[in-house]
Short mmCIF file of C-alpha atoms and ligand atoms in Angstrom, two decimals:
data_model
loop_
_atom_site.label_atom_id
_atom_site.label_comp_id
_atom_site.label_asym_id
_atom_site.label_seq_id
_atom_site.Cartn_x
_atom_site.Cartn_y
_atom_site.Cartn_z
CA MET W 22 -0.42 0.14 0.22
CA GLU W 23 1.06 3.22 -0.98
CA PRO W 24 2.11 5.89 2.03
CA PRO W 25 -0.22 9.23 2.12
CA PRO W 26 1.81 11.89 0.62
CA GLU W 27 1.77 14.03 3.95
CA PHE W 28 4.01 11.12 5.33
CA LEU W 29 6.08 11.19 2.34
CA LEU W 30 6.06 14.89 2.77
CA HIS W 31 7.51 14.60 6.90
CA ILE W 32 10.35 12.22 5.57
CA GLU W 33 11.39 14.65 3.50
CA LEU W 34 11.43 17.55 6.17
CA LEU W 35 13.53 14.68 8.04
CA SER W 36 15.91 14.41 5.56
CA ILE W 37 16.46 17.77 5.35
CA LEU W 38 16.81 18.42 9.03
CA LYS W 39 20.68 17.74 10.51
CA SER W 40 21.47 17.36 14.24
CA PHE W 41 21.28 21.23 16.43
CA SER W 42 24.71 21.29 17.50
CA PRO W 43 26.39 22.96 20.36
CA GLU W 44 28.65 25.77 18.21
CA THR W 45 25.20 25.73 15.91
CA LEU W 46 23.19 27.39 19.25
CA ILE W 47 26.33 29.23 19.69
CA GLU W 48 26.28 30.26 16.35
CA VAL W 49 22.93 31.31 16.88
CA VAL W 50 23.25 33.54 19.75
CA VAL W 51 26.08 35.22 18.27
CA MET W 52 23.75 36.01 15.10
CA ILE W 53 20.91 37.07 17.71
CA VAL W 54 23.64 39.42 18.83
CA LEU W 55 25.07 40.50 15.68
CA LEU W 56 21.07 41.17 14.71
CA LEU W 57 20.79 43.79 17.50
CA LEU W 58 23.99 45.68 16.58
CA SER W 59 22.11 46.19 13.27
CA GLY W 60 18.71 47.30 14.46
CA LEU W 61 21.00 50.10 16.91
CA ILE W 62 23.07 50.99 14.18
CA SER W 63 20.87 51.73 11.91
CA GLY W 64 18.66 53.21 14.11
CA SER W 65 21.43 55.76 15.10
CA GLU W 66 21.42 56.91 11.61
CA VAL W 67 17.41 58.05 12.36
CA ALA W 68 18.07 58.87 15.81
CA PHE W 69 20.94 61.23 14.91
CA PHE W 70 19.73 62.61 12.29
CA SER W 71 15.73 63.41 13.13
CA LEU W 72 17.49 65.24 16.07
CA GLU W 73 15.22 69.04 15.97
CA PRO W 74 16.67 71.81 16.75
CA LYS W 75 15.10 72.08 20.03
CA ASP W 76 16.82 69.20 21.00
CA ILE W 77 19.53 69.96 20.04
CA SER W 78 19.62 73.07 22.10
CA GLU W 79 18.91 71.00 25.07
CA LEU W 80 21.62 69.08 24.53
CA GLU W 81 24.01 72.25 24.97
CA ALA W 82 21.99 73.06 27.71
CA GLU W 83 22.94 70.68 29.92
CA GLU W 84 26.03 69.66 29.86
CA ASN W 85 27.79 66.10 30.31
CA LYS W 86 30.05 64.20 28.47
CA THR W 87 27.13 61.74 26.95
CA ASN W 88 26.01 65.47 24.91
CA GLN W 89 28.89 66.63 24.58
CA GLN W 90 29.78 63.23 22.61
CA ILE W 91 26.51 63.76 20.67
CA LEU W 92 27.26 67.06 19.44
CA ASP W 93 30.35 66.08 18.83
CA LEU W 94 29.53 63.36 16.48
CA LEU W 95 26.80 66.01 14.74
CA ARG W 96 29.73 68.54 13.96
CA PHE W 97 30.50 65.88 10.94
CA PRO W 98 27.22 65.18 9.67
CA LYS W 99 29.09 63.35 6.67
CA ARG W 100 31.72 61.27 8.64
CA LEU W 101 28.78 60.27 11.25
CA LEU W 102 26.97 59.25 8.29
CA ALA W 103 29.51 57.01 6.84
CA THR W 104 30.70 55.39 10.01
CA ILE W 105 27.08 54.18 10.50
CA LEU W 106 27.24 52.95 7.10
CA ILE W 107 30.34 51.27 7.01
CA ALA W 108 29.81 49.50 10.93
CA ASN W 109 26.25 48.65 9.73
CA ASN W 110 27.58 46.78 6.03
CA LEU W 111 29.75 45.17 8.49
CA VAL W 112 27.32 43.78 10.56
CA ASN W 113 24.73 43.15 8.02
CA VAL W 114 27.64 41.13 5.95
CA ALA W 115 28.80 39.50 8.91
CA ILE W 116 24.90 38.00 9.48
CA ILE W 117 24.52 37.00 5.92
CA ILE W 118 27.70 35.33 5.95
CA LEU W 119 26.26 33.45 9.46
CA SER W 120 23.42 32.74 8.55
CA THR W 121 24.12 30.36 5.81
CA THR W 122 26.38 28.16 7.76
CA ILE W 123 23.60 28.08 10.80
CA ILE W 124 21.42 27.00 7.68
CA ASN W 125 24.08 24.85 6.29
CA ASN W 126 24.54 23.31 10.05
CA ILE W 127 21.29 22.53 10.54
CA PHE W 128 19.46 22.01 7.13
CA ASP W 129 20.66 19.45 4.43
CA PHE W 130 19.65 21.21 1.07
CA SER W 131 22.61 19.17 -1.44
CA ASN W 132 19.62 17.72 -3.05
CA HIS W 133 17.06 20.68 -3.02
CA LEU W 134 20.22 23.37 -4.24
CA ALA W 135 17.24 25.56 -5.69
CA ILE W 136 14.79 25.65 -3.02
CA GLY W 137 18.14 25.89 0.03
CA PHE W 138 18.97 29.04 -1.52
CA THR W 139 15.78 30.56 -2.35
CA ILE W 140 14.87 29.75 1.58
CA GLN W 141 18.27 31.47 2.41
CA VAL W 142 17.73 34.73 0.92
CA ILE W 143 13.46 35.22 1.45
CA ALA W 144 14.83 34.34 5.19
CA VAL W 145 18.07 36.39 5.63
CA THR W 146 16.17 39.38 3.85
CA PHE W 147 13.45 39.17 5.79
CA LEU W 148 15.73 38.77 9.38
CA LEU W 149 17.66 42.07 8.32
CA LEU W 150 14.84 44.13 7.18
CA LEU W 151 12.23 43.17 9.90
CA PHE W 152 15.32 43.40 13.41
CA GLY W 153 17.90 45.30 11.59
CA GLU W 154 16.00 48.11 9.82
CA VAL W 155 12.43 48.51 10.42
CA ILE W 156 12.03 48.05 13.94
CA PRO W 157 14.85 49.73 14.76
CA LYS W 158 14.35 52.58 12.42
CA ILE W 159 10.64 53.15 13.68
CA TYR W 160 12.03 52.79 17.73
CA SER W 161 14.38 55.34 17.11
CA ASN W 162 11.94 57.71 15.41
CA ARG W 163 10.35 57.78 18.10
CA ASN W 164 13.08 58.11 21.37
CA SER W 165 15.97 60.18 19.05
CA LYS W 166 17.21 61.11 22.40
CA LYS W 167 17.27 58.08 24.13
CA ILE W 168 18.68 56.25 20.66
CA THR W 169 21.29 59.01 20.53
CA GLN W 170 22.78 59.59 24.43
CA LEU W 171 23.34 55.24 24.27
CA MET W 172 25.34 55.12 20.89
CA ALA W 173 26.91 57.87 21.40
CA TYR W 174 30.18 56.57 23.05
CA PRO W 175 30.16 53.34 20.90
CA LEU W 176 30.21 55.31 17.68
CA ILE W 177 32.79 57.75 18.57
CA ILE W 178 35.13 55.06 18.85
CA LEU W 179 33.68 53.75 15.53
CA ARG W 180 34.55 56.74 14.44
CA LYS W 181 38.40 56.67 15.57
CA ALA W 182 38.63 53.11 13.61
CA PHE W 183 37.01 53.84 10.59
CA LEU W 184 38.27 56.89 10.08
CA PRO W 185 40.61 56.13 7.12
CA LEU W 186 37.42 54.57 5.29
CA SER W 187 34.83 56.96 6.04
CA LEU W 188 37.17 59.95 5.27
CA THR W 189 37.67 57.52 2.00
CA LEU W 190 34.29 57.40 1.64
CA VAL W 191 33.26 61.28 1.75
CA ARG W 192 35.94 62.24 -0.21
CA SER W 193 35.34 60.07 -2.90
CA THR W 194 31.81 59.82 -3.59
CA ASN W 195 29.08 62.66 -3.11
CA PHE W 196 26.47 59.63 -1.97
CA ILE W 197 27.05 60.38 1.41
CA GLY W 198 26.12 64.41 0.44
CA LYS W 199 23.55 63.40 -1.32
CA ARG W 200 21.93 60.89 1.03
CA LEU W 201 22.78 63.76 3.68
CA HIS W 202 21.27 66.23 1.79
CA ARG W 203 17.57 64.26 1.54
CA LYS W 204 17.66 64.06 4.79
CA SER W 205 18.19 67.93 5.74
CA ASP W 206 15.08 68.41 2.67
CA ASN W 207 12.42 71.02 4.09
CA ILE W 208 8.77 69.50 3.34
CA SER W 209 7.57 72.21 0.03
CA VAL W 210 4.42 73.99 1.13
CA ASP W 211 2.37 71.45 -0.77
CA GLU W 212 3.90 68.76 1.32
CA LEU W 213 3.38 70.62 4.38
CA SER W 214 -0.41 71.89 3.14
CA HIS W 215 -1.28 68.33 2.06
CA ALA W 216 -0.23 67.08 5.69
CA LEU W 217 -2.69 69.83 7.14
CA GLU W 218 -5.39 68.61 5.22
CA LEU W 219 -5.17 64.98 6.18
CA THR W 220 -4.70 66.19 9.65
CA ALA W 221 -7.84 68.45 10.59
CA ASP W 222 -10.73 66.49 11.31
CA GLU W 223 -13.41 66.90 13.62
CA HIS W 224 -12.15 67.70 16.57
CA SER W 225 -9.92 70.28 14.70
CA ASP W 226 -10.33 73.97 15.39
CA GLU W 227 -11.48 75.37 11.90
CA ASP W 228 -10.26 78.85 12.36
CA GLU W 229 -6.77 77.26 14.03
CA GLN W 230 -6.84 75.38 10.65
CA LYS W 231 -6.90 78.31 8.81
CA ILE W 232 -4.60 80.06 10.36
CA LEU W 233 -1.86 76.56 9.96
CA LYS W 234 -2.83 77.09 6.37
CA GLY W 235 -2.95 81.13 6.00
CA ILE W 236 0.97 80.15 8.19
CA VAL W 237 2.09 77.67 5.74
CA LYS W 238 0.72 79.71 2.24
CA PHE W 239 2.55 82.76 4.25
CA GLY W 240 5.97 82.59 2.75
CA ASN W 241 4.83 82.08 -0.84
CA THR W 242 2.75 84.75 -1.33
CA ASP W 243 3.77 87.90 -2.87
CA VAL W 244 3.65 91.65 -1.94
CA LYS W 245 1.15 91.69 -5.40
CA GLN W 246 -1.25 89.69 -4.74
CA ILE W 247 -1.94 92.12 -1.07
CA MET W 248 -1.32 94.75 -2.19
CA THR W 249 -4.10 97.42 -2.78
CA ALA W 250 -4.42 98.51 -5.90
CA ARG W 251 -2.79 102.22 -7.45
CA VAL W 252 -6.17 102.34 -8.72
CA ASP W 253 -7.99 102.16 -5.23
CA VAL W 254 -5.14 103.86 -3.12
CA PHE W 255 -5.64 107.73 -1.88
CA ALA W 256 -3.29 109.73 -1.90
CA LEU W 257 -2.42 113.27 -1.68
CA ASP W 258 -0.69 115.86 -4.54
CA ASN W 259 1.83 118.07 -2.42
CA SER W 260 0.96 121.37 -4.89
CA GLU W 261 -2.55 120.70 -3.31
CA ASN W 262 -3.64 123.07 -0.40
CA PHE W 263 -3.28 122.11 3.45
CA ASP W 264 -6.97 123.44 3.32
CA THR W 265 -7.91 120.21 1.34
CA VAL W 266 -5.88 118.19 1.75
CA LEU W 267 -7.15 118.31 5.68
CA ALA W 268 -10.76 117.71 4.18
CA GLN W 269 -10.35 115.34 1.92
CA ILE W 270 -8.42 112.99 4.67
CA LEU W 271 -11.07 113.65 6.93
CA ASP W 272 -13.01 112.03 3.93
CA SER W 273 -10.45 109.06 3.45
CA GLY W 274 -10.50 107.94 7.24
CA PHE W 275 -6.63 106.43 6.36
CA SER W 276 -3.92 107.11 8.51
CA ARG W 277 -1.11 107.40 5.94
CA ILE W 278 -1.29 108.94 2.73
CA PRO W 279 1.10 108.88 0.32
CA VAL W 280 2.19 112.43 -1.10
CA TYR W 281 2.82 112.66 -4.79
CA ASN W 282 4.86 114.93 -7.21
CA GLY W 283 2.98 115.72 -10.22
CA ASN W 284 1.63 112.24 -10.81
CA PHE W 285 1.33 108.73 -8.58
CA ASP W 286 4.39 107.23 -10.23
CA SER W 287 6.90 109.66 -8.87
CA ILE W 288 5.93 109.10 -5.19
CA ASP W 289 7.59 111.62 -2.35
CA GLY W 290 6.69 110.43 1.32
CA LEU W 291 4.22 109.37 3.50
CA LEU W 292 1.90 111.94 4.83
CA TYR W 293 0.96 110.16 8.59
CA VAL W 294 -2.28 112.29 9.78
CA LYS W 295 -1.21 112.03 13.62
CA ASP W 296 1.42 114.43 12.69
CA LEU W 297 -1.12 117.03 11.43
CA LEU W 298 -2.35 116.87 14.90
CA PRO W 299 -0.70 119.52 16.38
CA HIS W 300 -1.77 121.36 13.17
CA LEU W 301 -5.07 121.29 13.25
CA ASP W 302 -5.67 125.37 13.55
CA ALA W 303 -2.60 126.28 11.17
CA GLN W 304 -3.18 128.66 8.18
CA LYS W 305 -4.50 127.30 4.95
CA ASP W 306 -0.96 128.27 3.37
CA TYR W 307 0.66 126.04 5.84
CA GLU W 308 3.11 124.46 4.78
CA TRP W 309 2.05 120.46 5.35
CA GLN W 310 4.92 118.89 2.74
CA LYS W 311 7.40 119.23 5.62
CA LEU W 312 5.94 116.76 7.48
CA VAL W 313 6.21 114.10 4.42
CA ARG W 314 8.49 111.09 6.15
CA GLN W 315 10.50 109.08 3.97
CA PRO W 316 8.54 106.43 1.55
CA PHE W 317 9.94 102.36 1.66
CA PHE W 318 9.73 101.23 -1.66
CA VAL W 319 9.41 97.35 -2.01
CA PRO W 320 8.76 95.52 -5.01
CA GLU W 321 5.74 94.01 -6.33
CA ASN W 322 7.35 89.99 -5.80
CA LYS W 323 9.08 90.39 -2.98
CA LYS W 324 7.32 87.69 -0.71
CA ILE W 325 5.70 89.01 2.17
CA ASP W 326 7.59 86.42 5.37
CA ASP W 327 10.52 88.87 4.17
CA LEU W 328 8.77 92.23 3.60
CA LEU W 329 6.90 91.25 7.11
CA GLU W 330 10.70 91.25 8.70
CA GLU W 331 11.91 94.43 7.04
CA ILE W 332 8.62 96.30 7.92
CA GLN W 333 9.23 94.89 11.64
CA GLN W 334 12.51 96.53 11.74
CA LYS W 335 11.97 99.52 10.17
CA LYS W 336 9.29 100.28 12.27
CA ILE W 337 6.73 101.24 9.51
CA HIS W 338 3.20 100.45 8.38
CA LEU W 339 3.22 100.79 5.08
CA ALA W 340 4.69 100.48 2.10
CA ILE W 341 4.77 101.77 -1.68
CA VAL W 342 4.58 98.47 -4.15
CA VAL W 343 6.87 99.68 -7.28
CA ASP W 344 6.47 97.04 -10.63
CA GLU W 345 9.75 96.66 -12.70
CA TYR W 346 9.70 99.81 -14.53
CA GLY W 347 9.59 102.29 -11.41
CA GLY W 348 6.29 102.72 -11.29
CA THR W 349 3.54 102.55 -8.54
CA SER W 350 1.45 99.61 -8.32
CA GLY W 351 0.02 100.37 -5.06
CA ILE W 352 0.55 100.50 -1.48
CA VAL W 353 1.26 97.52 1.24
CA THR W 354 0.61 98.30 4.97
CA LEU W 355 0.91 96.16 7.64
CA GLU W 356 -2.90 94.72 8.08
CA ASP W 357 -2.68 93.70 4.47
CA ILE W 358 0.21 91.32 5.93
CA ILE W 359 -1.37 90.30 8.83
CA GLU W 360 -4.71 89.76 7.37
CA GLU W 361 -3.09 86.86 5.19
CA ILE W 362 -2.86 84.69 8.17
CA VAL W 363 -5.35 85.66 10.36
CA GLY W 364 -8.00 86.52 8.24
CA ASP W 365 -9.57 90.09 7.35
CA ILE W 366 -9.50 93.13 10.19
CA SER W 367 -11.90 95.13 10.71
CA ASP W 368 -10.82 97.51 12.50
CA GLU W 369 -12.75 100.62 14.56
CA PHE W 370 -12.80 102.72 10.70
CA ASP W 371 -12.93 99.83 8.84
CA ASP W 372 -15.54 100.12 6.41
CA ASP W 373 -17.88 97.36 7.08
CA ASN W 374 -18.77 96.73 3.47
CA LEU W 375 -16.71 94.53 2.21
CA THR W 376 -15.90 93.70 -0.88
CA TYR W 377 -18.75 91.03 -1.47
CA SER W 378 -21.98 90.51 -0.74
CA LYS W 379 -23.35 87.13 -0.03
CA LEU W 380 -26.54 86.58 -2.16
CA ASP W 381 -27.03 83.15 -0.26
CA GLU W 382 -25.27 80.00 0.02
CA GLN W 383 -24.04 79.77 -3.81
CA ASN W 384 -24.44 82.94 -4.72
CA PHE W 385 -22.23 85.89 -4.09
CA ILE W 386 -21.30 89.40 -5.97
CA PHE W 387 -17.35 89.87 -5.52
CA GLU W 388 -15.91 93.64 -6.32
CA GLY W 389 -13.30 93.46 -9.66
CA LYS W 390 -10.19 94.42 -7.36
CA THR W 391 -10.98 91.18 -4.89
CA SER W 392 -7.90 89.69 -4.25
CA LEU W 393 -7.27 86.05 -5.23
CA ASN W 394 -6.09 85.28 -2.09
CA ASP W 395 -8.74 87.32 -0.68
CA PHE W 396 -12.15 85.76 -2.68
CA TYR W 397 -10.01 81.61 -2.37
CA ARG W 398 -10.34 83.03 2.26
CA LEU W 399 -13.72 84.05 1.77
CA LEU W 400 -15.50 81.00 -0.16
CA ASP W 401 -12.86 79.06 2.29
CA ILE W 402 -11.00 77.45 -0.93
CA ASP W 403 -7.22 75.88 -1.09
CA GLY W 404 -7.12 78.08 -5.17
CA SER W 405 -4.35 75.97 -6.52
CA HIS W 406 -6.73 75.59 -9.64
CA PHE W 407 -7.44 79.14 -10.21
CA GLU W 408 -3.97 79.87 -8.86
CA ASN W 409 -2.41 76.90 -12.02
CA ASN W 410 -4.56 78.84 -14.29
CA LYS W 411 -4.30 82.55 -12.84
CA GLY W 412 -1.74 83.81 -15.42
CA ASP W 413 -0.16 87.11 -14.02
CA SER W 414 -3.74 87.96 -12.19
CA ASP W 415 -4.41 88.52 -8.80
CA THR W 416 -7.18 89.89 -8.16
CA LEU W 417 -10.98 87.96 -9.52
CA ALA W 418 -10.88 90.88 -12.54
CA GLY W 419 -8.00 89.68 -13.86
CA PHE W 420 -8.65 86.25 -13.24
CA VAL W 421 -11.93 86.78 -15.54
CA ILE W 422 -9.86 88.69 -17.87
CA GLU W 423 -7.12 85.92 -18.42
CA GLN W 424 -9.94 83.14 -19.15
CA GLU W 425 -11.36 85.21 -21.37
CA GLY W 426 -9.04 87.11 -23.06
CA HIS W 427 -10.15 90.13 -23.16
CA ILE W 428 -12.15 92.87 -20.94
CA PRO W 429 -15.73 91.28 -21.05
CA VAL W 430 -18.78 92.95 -21.31
CA LYS W 431 -21.80 93.11 -18.99
CA GLY W 432 -23.76 89.63 -18.67
CA GLU W 433 -20.86 87.70 -19.88
CA SER W 434 -20.45 84.42 -17.95
CA PHE W 435 -18.33 81.44 -17.97
CA ASP W 436 -17.44 78.34 -15.64
CA PHE W 437 -14.31 77.52 -14.11
CA LEU W 438 -14.29 73.77 -11.94
CA ASN W 439 -17.87 74.23 -10.46
CA PHE W 440 -18.04 77.86 -10.21
CA THR W 441 -19.69 79.86 -13.13
CA PHE W 442 -18.43 83.55 -13.09
CA ILE W 443 -20.69 86.23 -14.66
CA VAL W 444 -19.63 90.24 -14.88
CA GLU W 445 -21.97 92.47 -13.55
CA SER W 446 -21.21 95.61 -14.29
CA ALA W 447 -17.52 96.53 -16.04
CA ASP W 448 -17.00 99.52 -18.36
CA GLN W 449 -13.90 99.57 -21.04
CA ARG W 450 -11.16 99.93 -18.81
CA ARG W 451 -12.00 97.26 -15.77
CA ILE W 452 -14.54 95.22 -14.54
CA SER W 453 -15.96 96.56 -11.71
CA SER W 454 -18.22 93.05 -9.67
CA ILE W 455 -18.49 90.22 -10.60
CA LYS W 456 -21.44 87.23 -9.66
CA VAL W 457 -19.74 84.22 -8.34
CA THR W 458 -22.16 81.14 -8.41
CA ILE W 459 -21.09 78.25 -6.80
CA ASN W 460 -22.39 75.17 -8.48
CA GLU W 461 -23.50 71.80 -6.79
CA LEU W 462 -19.57 69.02 -7.37
CA LYS W 463 -19.39 67.24 -10.13
CA LYS W 464 -17.57 63.99 -9.78
CA ASP W 465 -14.69 65.14 -12.05
CA ASP W 466 -14.91 68.06 -10.65
CA THR W 467 -12.07 69.54 -8.07
CA ASN W 468 -12.68 72.69 -6.14
CA ASP W 469 -10.22 72.36 -2.95
P1 LIG B 8 -4.77 102.19 11.10
O1 LIG B 8 -5.36 101.08 11.32
O2 LIG B 8 -2.96 102.27 11.48
O3 LIG B 8 -4.98 103.87 11.74
P2 LIG B 8 -5.30 102.45 8.24
O4 LIG B 8 -6.90 101.48 8.98
O5 LIG B 8 -5.65 103.40 7.50
O6 LIG B 8 -4.34 102.41 9.88
P3 LIG B 8 -4.36 99.84 7.96
O7 LIG B 8 -5.32 99.54 8.93
O8 LIG B 8 -2.87 99.65 8.01
O9 LIG B 8 -4.68 101.10 7.31
O10 LIG B 8 -4.91 99.22 6.71
C1 LIG B 8 -6.62 98.46 6.09
C2 LIG B 8 -6.71 98.79 4.69
O11 LIG B 8 -6.69 100.13 4.18
C3 LIG B 8 -5.21 98.16 4.25
O12 LIG B 8 -5.73 97.00 2.77
C4 LIG B 8 -4.78 98.76 3.24
O13 LIG B 8 -4.12 98.32 1.46
C5 LIG B 8 -5.45 99.88 3.19
N1 LIG B 8 -4.90 101.37 2.79
C6 LIG B 8 -4.16 102.25 4.40
N2 LIG B 8 -4.19 103.22 3.89
C7 LIG B 8 -4.11 103.81 2.48
C8 LIG B 8 -4.58 105.01 1.45
N3 LIG B 8 -3.90 105.91 2.01
N4 LIG B 8 -5.25 104.64 0.29
C9 LIG B 8 -6.12 103.73 0.31
N5 LIG B 8 -6.10 102.43 0.91
C10 LIG B 8 -5.12 102.33 2.13
#
């Protein structure tokens, strides 16, 4: 009678299995130690290079031998990385060789060479990946300080031991540089925005999310995108007499007013209303021009984070925006910049008639001069599709002209994504107001 197939398989397996000698046991123990070492070394790569500036300041503040060693290692990051890579590779090679010996001691694959080879490759790769890479790296990422403290001294010794080898590696290839560069690469604004979207859940505060998004976009916004355009700037000609100036200032309600000489492209300076206060009773021929302060000019394409830093240092509130030809494009104030982070700020004197009105949940009327940034904010959309299609425009009117290819007349309309834009009023030179309708989102539309 033929034996059952399971029995045959059992016999076959027994023929593969050899004895498990005490030497093999020692080899297995050594192998476990080597795996532990491999894990510690590759974990220390993650630990050292994921230390935050805050961690490094803490290490600097808390003076002790281990912290000094960590800082010393980090002072030469390329050499540190080379040392870690060399050590890790040496240990991994030792593991591979030893595992081959162990497997050959325990099993006899002489009749099944191909199977033996495949099993060895799979088993060793699995062991190395799981215990030598994945688990230690995840652990080290979460406990970077602990691992750096544990590994600082061994790595100092290894750095000395491998010095000639690591220096050759650092000098002869740019592999280390590239790998290091990848580690220190800043994440992009897109990645950050994406991360914010992913982390936004029903528990997170909507205002908080808006502010975080504002901060992320902050460094990517040009002055031109947020300025008040020249046509909307209230400015004074320096030839006007004091009476007219006072009347106009009262009427405008602004605190800082650009003063020009003949035409708006040649700005002389800024008149601060508070400088006028002591002279309110002065004669009609009072020379108010002597109160005009030096203007501060900024190019249209300056990033608003840089501008914020500069105007904070210079302690000013208003800058004149100039185009590449030196002509005046508009003005930008501290309030305009801050609004990019915290949203609309209305002070006591601000006109509450914002540049838009909401007809219902779906329909809005916007002034043509509404900046695209404000438009995204008011409708709570991220605007990336608009940004990709806006050309050089920064306002809603500019966007409509860009889409239409000409200055549209009243009643012209077009669809963009799930929005319908209808020109409400326009003349030959500019679009004054635009009706925006948010249509039901179709399946292939991507609003935000
Ligand atoms: P403050 O609030 O310090 O009294 P303000 O109300 O005159 O000053 P800001 O609060 O700095 O002005 O700015 C509010 C808005 O008014 C901003 O969008 C800014 O661009 C705009 N703005 C400021 N000055 C003028 C001006 N002279 N002409 C037109 N728009 C201005």
